[in-house]
PDB file of C-alpha atoms in Angstrom:
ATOM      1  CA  UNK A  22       0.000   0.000   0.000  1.00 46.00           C
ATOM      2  CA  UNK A  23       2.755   2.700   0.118  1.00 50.00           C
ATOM      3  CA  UNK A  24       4.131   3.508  -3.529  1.00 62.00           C
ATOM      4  CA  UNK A  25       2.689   7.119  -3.719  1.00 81.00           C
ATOM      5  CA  UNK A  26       1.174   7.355  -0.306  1.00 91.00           C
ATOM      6  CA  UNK A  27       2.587   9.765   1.851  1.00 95.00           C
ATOM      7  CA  UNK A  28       1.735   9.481   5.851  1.00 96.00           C
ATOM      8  CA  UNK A  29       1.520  12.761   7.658  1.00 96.00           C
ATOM      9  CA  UNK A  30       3.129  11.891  11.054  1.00 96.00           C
ATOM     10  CA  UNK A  31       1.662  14.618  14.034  1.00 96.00           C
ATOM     11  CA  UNK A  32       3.194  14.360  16.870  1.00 94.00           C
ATOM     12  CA  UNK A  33       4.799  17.125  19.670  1.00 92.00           C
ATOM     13  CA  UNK A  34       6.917  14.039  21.446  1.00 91.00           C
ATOM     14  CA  UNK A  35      10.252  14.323  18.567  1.00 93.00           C
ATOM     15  CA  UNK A  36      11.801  10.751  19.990  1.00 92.00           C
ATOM     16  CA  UNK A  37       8.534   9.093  19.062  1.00 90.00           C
ATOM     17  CA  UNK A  38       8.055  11.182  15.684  1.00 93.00           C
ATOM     18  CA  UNK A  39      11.731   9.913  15.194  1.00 95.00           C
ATOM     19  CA  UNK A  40      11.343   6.231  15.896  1.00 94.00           C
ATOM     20  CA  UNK A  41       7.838   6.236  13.954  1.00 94.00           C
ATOM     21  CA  UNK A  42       9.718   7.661  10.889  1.00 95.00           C
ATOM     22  CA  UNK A  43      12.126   5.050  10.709  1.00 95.00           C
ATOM     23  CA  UNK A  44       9.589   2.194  10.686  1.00 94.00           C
ATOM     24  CA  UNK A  45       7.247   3.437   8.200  1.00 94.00           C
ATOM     25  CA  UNK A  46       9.971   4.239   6.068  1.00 94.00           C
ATOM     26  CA  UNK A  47      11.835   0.831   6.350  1.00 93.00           C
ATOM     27  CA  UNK A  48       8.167  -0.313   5.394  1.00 92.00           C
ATOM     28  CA  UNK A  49       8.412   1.787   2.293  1.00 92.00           C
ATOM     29  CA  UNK A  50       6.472   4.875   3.273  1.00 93.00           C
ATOM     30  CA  UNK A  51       6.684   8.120   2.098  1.00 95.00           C
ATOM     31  CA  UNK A  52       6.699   9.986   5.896  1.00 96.00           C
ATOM     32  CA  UNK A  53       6.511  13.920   6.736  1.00 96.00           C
ATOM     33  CA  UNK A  54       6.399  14.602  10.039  1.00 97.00           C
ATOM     34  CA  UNK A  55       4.865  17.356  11.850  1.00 96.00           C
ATOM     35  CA  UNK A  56       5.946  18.806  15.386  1.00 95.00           C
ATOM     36  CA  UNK A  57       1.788  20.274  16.192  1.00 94.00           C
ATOM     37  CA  UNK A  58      -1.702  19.827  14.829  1.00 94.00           C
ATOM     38  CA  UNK A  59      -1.175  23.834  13.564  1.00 94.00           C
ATOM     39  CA  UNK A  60       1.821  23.059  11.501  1.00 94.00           C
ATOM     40  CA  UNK A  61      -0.382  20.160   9.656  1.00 94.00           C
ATOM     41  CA  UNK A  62      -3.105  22.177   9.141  1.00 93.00           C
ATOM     42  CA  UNK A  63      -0.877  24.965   7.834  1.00 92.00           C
ATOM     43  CA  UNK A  64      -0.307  22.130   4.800  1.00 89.00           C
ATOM     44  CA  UNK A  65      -3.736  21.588   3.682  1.00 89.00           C
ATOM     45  CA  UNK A  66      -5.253  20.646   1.029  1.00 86.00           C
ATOM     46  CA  UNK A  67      -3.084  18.026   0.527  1.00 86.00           C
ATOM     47  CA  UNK A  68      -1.894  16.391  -2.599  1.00 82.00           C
ATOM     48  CA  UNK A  69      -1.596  12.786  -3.286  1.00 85.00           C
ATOM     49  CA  UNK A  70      -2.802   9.887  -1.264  1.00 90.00           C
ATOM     50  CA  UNK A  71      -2.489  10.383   2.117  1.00 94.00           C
ATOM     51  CA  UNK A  72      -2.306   9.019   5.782  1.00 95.00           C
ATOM     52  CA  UNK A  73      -2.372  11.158   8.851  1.00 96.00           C
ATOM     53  CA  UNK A  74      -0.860   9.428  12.188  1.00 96.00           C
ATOM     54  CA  UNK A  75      -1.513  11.360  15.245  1.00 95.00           C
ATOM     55  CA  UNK A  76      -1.191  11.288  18.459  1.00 92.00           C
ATOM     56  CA  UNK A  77      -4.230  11.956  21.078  1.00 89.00           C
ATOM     57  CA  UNK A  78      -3.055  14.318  23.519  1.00 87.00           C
ATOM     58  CA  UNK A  79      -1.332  17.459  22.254  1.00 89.00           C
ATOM     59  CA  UNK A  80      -0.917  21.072  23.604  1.00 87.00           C
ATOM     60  CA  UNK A  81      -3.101  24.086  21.466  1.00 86.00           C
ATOM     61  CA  UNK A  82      -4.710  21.977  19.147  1.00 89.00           C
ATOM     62  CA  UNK A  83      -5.259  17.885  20.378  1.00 89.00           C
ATOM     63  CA  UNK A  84      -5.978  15.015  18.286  1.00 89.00           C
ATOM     64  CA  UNK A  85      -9.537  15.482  18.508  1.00 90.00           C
ATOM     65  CA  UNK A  86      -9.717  19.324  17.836  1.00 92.00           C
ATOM     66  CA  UNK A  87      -7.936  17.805  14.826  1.00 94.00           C
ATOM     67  CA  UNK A  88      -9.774  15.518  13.213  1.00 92.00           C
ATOM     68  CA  UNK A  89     -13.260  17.737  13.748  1.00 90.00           C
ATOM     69  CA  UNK A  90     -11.548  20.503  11.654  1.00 91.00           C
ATOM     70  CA  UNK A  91     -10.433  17.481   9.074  1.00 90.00           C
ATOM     71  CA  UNK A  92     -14.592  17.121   8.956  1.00 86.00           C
ATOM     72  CA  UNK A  93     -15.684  20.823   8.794  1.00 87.00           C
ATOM     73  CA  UNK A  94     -13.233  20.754   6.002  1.00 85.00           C
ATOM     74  CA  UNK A  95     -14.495  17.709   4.016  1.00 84.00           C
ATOM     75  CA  UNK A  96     -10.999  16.121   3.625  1.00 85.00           C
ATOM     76  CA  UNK A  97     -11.758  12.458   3.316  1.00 83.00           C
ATOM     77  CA  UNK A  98      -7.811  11.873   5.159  1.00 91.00           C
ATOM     78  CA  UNK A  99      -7.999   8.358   6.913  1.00 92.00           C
ATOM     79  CA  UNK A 100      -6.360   9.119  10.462  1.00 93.00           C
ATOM     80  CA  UNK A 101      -4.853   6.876  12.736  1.00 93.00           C
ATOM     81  CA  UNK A 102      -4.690   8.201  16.255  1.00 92.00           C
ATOM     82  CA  UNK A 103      -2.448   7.187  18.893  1.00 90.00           C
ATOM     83  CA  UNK A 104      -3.405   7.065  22.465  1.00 82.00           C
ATOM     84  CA  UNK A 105      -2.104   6.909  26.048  1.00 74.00           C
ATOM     85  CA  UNK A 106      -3.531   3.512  27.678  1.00 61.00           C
ATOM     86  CA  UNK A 107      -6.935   3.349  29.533  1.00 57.00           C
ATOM     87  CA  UNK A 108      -7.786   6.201  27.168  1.00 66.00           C
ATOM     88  CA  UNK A 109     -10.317   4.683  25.762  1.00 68.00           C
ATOM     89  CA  UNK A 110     -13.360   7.502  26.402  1.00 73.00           C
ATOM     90  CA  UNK A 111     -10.887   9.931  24.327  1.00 77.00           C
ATOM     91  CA  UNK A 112     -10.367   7.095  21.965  1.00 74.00           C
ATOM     92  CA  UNK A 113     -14.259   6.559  21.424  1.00 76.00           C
ATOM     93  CA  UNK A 114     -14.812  10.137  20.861  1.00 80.00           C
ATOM     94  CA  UNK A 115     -12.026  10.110  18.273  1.00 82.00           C
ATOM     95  CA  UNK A 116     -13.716   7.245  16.571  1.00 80.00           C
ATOM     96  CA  UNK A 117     -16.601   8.647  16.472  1.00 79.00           C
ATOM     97  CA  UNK A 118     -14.797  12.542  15.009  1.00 83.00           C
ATOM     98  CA  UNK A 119     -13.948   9.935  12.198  1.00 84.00           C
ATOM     99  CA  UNK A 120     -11.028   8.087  12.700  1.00 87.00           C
ATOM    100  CA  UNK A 121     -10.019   4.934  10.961  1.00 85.00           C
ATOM    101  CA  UNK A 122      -8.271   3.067  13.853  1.00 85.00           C
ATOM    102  CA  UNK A 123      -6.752   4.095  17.608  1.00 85.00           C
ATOM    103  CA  UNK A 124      -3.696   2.408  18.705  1.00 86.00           C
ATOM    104  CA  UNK A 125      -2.651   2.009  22.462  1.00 82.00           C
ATOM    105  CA  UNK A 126       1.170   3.004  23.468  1.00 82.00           C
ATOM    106  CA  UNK A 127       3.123   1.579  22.976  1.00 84.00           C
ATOM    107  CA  UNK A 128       2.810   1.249  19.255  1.00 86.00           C
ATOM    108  CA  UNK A 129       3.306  -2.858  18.084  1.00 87.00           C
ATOM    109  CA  UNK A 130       5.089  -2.120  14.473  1.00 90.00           C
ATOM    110  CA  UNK A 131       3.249  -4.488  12.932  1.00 91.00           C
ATOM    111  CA  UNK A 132      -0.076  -3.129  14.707  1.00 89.00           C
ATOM    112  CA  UNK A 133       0.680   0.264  13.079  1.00 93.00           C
ATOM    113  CA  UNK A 134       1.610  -1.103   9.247  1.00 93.00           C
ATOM    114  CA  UNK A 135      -1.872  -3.215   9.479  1.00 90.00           C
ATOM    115  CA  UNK A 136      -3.394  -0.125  10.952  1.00 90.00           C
ATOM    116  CA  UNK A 137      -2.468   1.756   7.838  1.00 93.00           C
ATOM    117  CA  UNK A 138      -3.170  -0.359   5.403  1.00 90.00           C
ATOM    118  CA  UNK A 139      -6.288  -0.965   6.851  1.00 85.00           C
ATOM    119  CA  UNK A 140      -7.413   2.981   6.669  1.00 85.00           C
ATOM    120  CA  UNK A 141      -6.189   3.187   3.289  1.00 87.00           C
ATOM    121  CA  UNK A 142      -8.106   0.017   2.061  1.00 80.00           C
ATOM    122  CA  UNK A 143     -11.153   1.530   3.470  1.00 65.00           C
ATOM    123  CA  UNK A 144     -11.174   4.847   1.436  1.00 50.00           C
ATOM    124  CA  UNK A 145     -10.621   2.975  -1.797  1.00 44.00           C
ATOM    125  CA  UNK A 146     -13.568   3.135  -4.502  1.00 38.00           C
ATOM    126  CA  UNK A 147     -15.506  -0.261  -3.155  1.00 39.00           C
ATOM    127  CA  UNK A 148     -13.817  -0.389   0.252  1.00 39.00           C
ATOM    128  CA  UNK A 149     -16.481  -0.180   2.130  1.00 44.00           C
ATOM    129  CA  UNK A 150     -16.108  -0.061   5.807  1.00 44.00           C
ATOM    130  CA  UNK A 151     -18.684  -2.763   6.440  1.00 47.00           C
ATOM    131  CA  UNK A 152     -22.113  -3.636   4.655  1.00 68.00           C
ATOM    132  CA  UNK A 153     -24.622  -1.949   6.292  1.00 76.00           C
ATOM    133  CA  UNK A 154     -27.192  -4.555   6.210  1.00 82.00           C
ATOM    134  CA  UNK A 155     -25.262  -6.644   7.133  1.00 86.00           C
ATOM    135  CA  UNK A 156     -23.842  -4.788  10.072  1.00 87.00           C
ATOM    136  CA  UNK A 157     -27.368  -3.951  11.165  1.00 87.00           C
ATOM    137  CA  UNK A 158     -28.223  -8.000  10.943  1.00 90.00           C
ATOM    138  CA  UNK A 159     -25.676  -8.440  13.351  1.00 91.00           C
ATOM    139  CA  UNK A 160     -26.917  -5.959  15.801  1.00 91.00           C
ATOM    140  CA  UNK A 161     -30.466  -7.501  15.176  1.00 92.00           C
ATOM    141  CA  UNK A 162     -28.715 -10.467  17.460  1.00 95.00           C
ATOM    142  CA  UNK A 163     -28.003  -8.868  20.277  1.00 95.00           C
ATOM    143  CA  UNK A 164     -30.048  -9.439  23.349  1.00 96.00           C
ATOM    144  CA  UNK A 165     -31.470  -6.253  25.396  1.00 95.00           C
ATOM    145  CA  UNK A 166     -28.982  -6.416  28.075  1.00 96.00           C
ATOM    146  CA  UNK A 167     -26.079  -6.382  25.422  1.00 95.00           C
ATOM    147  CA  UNK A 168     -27.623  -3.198  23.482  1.00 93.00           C
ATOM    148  CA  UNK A 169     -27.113  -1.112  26.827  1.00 94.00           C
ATOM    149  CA  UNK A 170     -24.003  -2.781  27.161  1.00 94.00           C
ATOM    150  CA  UNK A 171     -22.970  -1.759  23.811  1.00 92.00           C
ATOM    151  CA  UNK A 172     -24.366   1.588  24.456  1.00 90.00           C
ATOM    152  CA  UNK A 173     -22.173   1.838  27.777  1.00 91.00           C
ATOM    153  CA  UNK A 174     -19.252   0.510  25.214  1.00 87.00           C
ATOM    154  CA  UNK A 175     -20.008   2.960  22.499  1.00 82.00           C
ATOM    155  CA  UNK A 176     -20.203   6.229  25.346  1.00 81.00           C
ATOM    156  CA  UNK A 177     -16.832   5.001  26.855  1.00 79.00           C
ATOM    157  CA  UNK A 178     -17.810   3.629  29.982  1.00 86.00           C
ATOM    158  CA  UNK A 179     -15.385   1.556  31.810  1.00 86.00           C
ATOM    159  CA  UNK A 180     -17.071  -2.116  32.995  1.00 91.00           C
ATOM    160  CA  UNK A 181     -17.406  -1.227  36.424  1.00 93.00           C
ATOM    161  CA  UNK A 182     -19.442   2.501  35.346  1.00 93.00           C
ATOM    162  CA  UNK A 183     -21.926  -0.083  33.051  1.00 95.00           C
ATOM    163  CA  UNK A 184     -22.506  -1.772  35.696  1.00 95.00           C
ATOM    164  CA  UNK A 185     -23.482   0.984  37.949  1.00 95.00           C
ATOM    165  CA  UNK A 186     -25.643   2.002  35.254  1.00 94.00           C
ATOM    166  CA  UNK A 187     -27.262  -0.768  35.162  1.00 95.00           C
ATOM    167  CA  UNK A 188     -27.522  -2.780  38.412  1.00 96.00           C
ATOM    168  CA  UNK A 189     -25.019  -5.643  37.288  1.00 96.00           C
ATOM    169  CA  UNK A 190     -22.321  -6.748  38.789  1.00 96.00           C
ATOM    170  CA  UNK A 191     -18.876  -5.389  36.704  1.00 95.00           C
ATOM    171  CA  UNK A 192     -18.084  -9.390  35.743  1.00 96.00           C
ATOM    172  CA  UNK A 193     -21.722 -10.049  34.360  1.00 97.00           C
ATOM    173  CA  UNK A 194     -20.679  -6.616  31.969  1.00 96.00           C
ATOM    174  CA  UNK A 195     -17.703  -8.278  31.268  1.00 96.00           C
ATOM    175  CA  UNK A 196     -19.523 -11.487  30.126  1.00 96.00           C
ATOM    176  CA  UNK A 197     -22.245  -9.341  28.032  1.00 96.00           C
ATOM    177  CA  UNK A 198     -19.061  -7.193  26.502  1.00 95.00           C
ATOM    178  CA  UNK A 199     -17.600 -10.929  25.306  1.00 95.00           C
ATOM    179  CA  UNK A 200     -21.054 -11.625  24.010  1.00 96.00           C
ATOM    180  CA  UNK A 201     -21.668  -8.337  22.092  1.00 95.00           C
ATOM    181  CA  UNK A 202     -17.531  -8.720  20.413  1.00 94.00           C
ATOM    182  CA  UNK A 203     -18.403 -11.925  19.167  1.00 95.00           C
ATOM    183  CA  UNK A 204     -22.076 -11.450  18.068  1.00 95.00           C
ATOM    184  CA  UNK A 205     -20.507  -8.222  15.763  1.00 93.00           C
ATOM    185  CA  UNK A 206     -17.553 -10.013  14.726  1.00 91.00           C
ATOM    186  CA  UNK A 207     -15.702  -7.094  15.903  1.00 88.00           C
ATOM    187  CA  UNK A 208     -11.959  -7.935  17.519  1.00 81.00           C
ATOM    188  CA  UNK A 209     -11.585  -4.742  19.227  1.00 79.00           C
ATOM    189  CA  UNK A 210     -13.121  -1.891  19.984  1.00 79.00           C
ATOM    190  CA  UNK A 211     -11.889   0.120  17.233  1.00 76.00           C
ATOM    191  CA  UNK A 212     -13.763  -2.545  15.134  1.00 80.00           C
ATOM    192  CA  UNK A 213     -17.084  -2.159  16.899  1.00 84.00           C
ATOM    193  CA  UNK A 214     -16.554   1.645  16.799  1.00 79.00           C
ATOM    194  CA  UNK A 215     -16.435   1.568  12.961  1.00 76.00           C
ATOM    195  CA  UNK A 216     -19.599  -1.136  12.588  1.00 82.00           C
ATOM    196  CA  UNK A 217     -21.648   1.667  14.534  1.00 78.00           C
ATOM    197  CA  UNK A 218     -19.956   4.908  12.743  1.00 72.00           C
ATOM    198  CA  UNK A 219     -21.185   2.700   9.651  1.00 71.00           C
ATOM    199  CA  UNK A 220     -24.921   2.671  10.859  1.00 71.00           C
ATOM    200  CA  UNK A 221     -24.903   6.173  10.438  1.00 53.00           C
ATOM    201  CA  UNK A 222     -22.145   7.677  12.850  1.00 43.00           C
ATOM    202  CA  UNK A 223     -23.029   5.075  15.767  1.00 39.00           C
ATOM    203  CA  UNK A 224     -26.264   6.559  15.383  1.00 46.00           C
ATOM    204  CA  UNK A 225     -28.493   3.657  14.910  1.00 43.00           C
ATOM    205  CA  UNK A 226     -26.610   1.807  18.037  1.00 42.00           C
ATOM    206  CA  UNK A 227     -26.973   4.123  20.591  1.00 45.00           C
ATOM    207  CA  UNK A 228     -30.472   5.334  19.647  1.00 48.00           C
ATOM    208  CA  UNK A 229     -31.672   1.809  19.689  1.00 42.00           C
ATOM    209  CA  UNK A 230     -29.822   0.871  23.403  1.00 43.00           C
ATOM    210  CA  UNK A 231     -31.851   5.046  24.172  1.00 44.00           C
ATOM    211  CA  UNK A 232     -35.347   3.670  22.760  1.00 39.00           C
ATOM    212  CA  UNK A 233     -34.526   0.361  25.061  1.00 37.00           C
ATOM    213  CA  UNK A 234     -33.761   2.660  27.902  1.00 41.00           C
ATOM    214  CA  UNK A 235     -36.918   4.846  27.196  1.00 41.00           C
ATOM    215  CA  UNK A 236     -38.993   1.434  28.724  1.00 35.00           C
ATOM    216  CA  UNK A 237     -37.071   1.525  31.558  1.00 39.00           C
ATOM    217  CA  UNK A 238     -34.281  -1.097  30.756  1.00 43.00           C
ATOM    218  CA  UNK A 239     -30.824   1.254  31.159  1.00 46.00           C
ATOM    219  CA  UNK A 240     -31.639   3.408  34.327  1.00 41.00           C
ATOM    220  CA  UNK A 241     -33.999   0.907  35.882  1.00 42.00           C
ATOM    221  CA  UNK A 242     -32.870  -2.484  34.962  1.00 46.00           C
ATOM    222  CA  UNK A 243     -31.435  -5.254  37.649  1.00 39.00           C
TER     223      UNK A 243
END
């Protein structure tokens, strides 16, 4: 996937823009780095295929700031965002600003490469995300304690905050969590993230877990 693609690397940390650099190059990337969301953003439009890999948690202008002016601007850019662990809230809401994939540091160079190609692949003509039907048909499975589980998922909650929620103990939310992964076919969360942002921007999801809720099943359910 690299020949003319060129991955915009933002990041303010310069040993980890440094050591990023040489890996996707050694995988035969095209890499320009940038030192703040700003100096990125001073660059656009860009030209060529692209890739932007950026980090969460930046001063002035953070990854999510980012990628929401990336949308008010139209530029279909597939972004990879890196995040500090147990970040996952942060990571949601950057999922849901529209990016491809979120990767936990440390970065796994092999999770990265996949990552990329990944994002890329979906932005092709034909490369659909997922099939919306047949996202939806998954969904269909779920049970009505995994929709407000998946809703929990979806806002960011930690296990233990579902649970609250919903008068369970944090292991039966565990158990439910398993369930919905492997009804959706979904690996990780990043996965599930982009089966809902392809139901209409994790619309359809969360309004069905809200119209479950409306008949007392999130707030009241034991």
């Amino acid at each position: 996937m690299a020949n003319d693609l060129t991955i915009h690397l933002v990041d303010d940390e310069e040993s980890l823009r440094r050591s990023l650099t040489f890996l996707l190059a050694s995988a035969g990337f095209a890499v320009r780095t940038h030192s703040s969301a700003q100096a990125f953003l001073e660059l656009l439009p860009l030209s060529g295929r692209s890739c932007l890999v950026t980090d969460l948690r930046m001063p002035d202008v953070d990854g999510i700031e980012l990628l929401q002016r990336l949308r008010r601007f139209r530029l279909n850019v597939p972004v990879i965002v890196i995040t500090g662990q147990g970040d996952i809230a942060a990571a949601v809401r950057a999922m849901k600003a529209g990016a491809s994939e979120f990767l936990e540091k440390p970065v796994g160079d092999e999770a990265l490469i996949a990552a990329i190609n990944a994002a890329v692949g979906q932005r092709r003509p034909g490369g659909a995300i997922a099939d919306s039907e047949s996202v939806a048909a998954r969904l269909r499975q779920l049970t009505e304690r995994e929709h407000q589980v998946l809703t929990g998922v979806l806002d960011g909650l930690q296990n233990k905050m579902i649970a609250y929620h919903l008068g369970i103990s944090a292991r039966t939310v565990e158990v439910h969590r398993a369930n919905v992964m492997a009804k959706m076919g979904a690996r990780n969360l990043a996965e599930l993230m982009r089966m809902a942002i392809t139901l209409d921007t994790a619309a359809q999801p969360v309004e069905t877990a809200k119209a479950l809720s409306d008949h007392g099943a999130w707030t009241h359910a034991r």
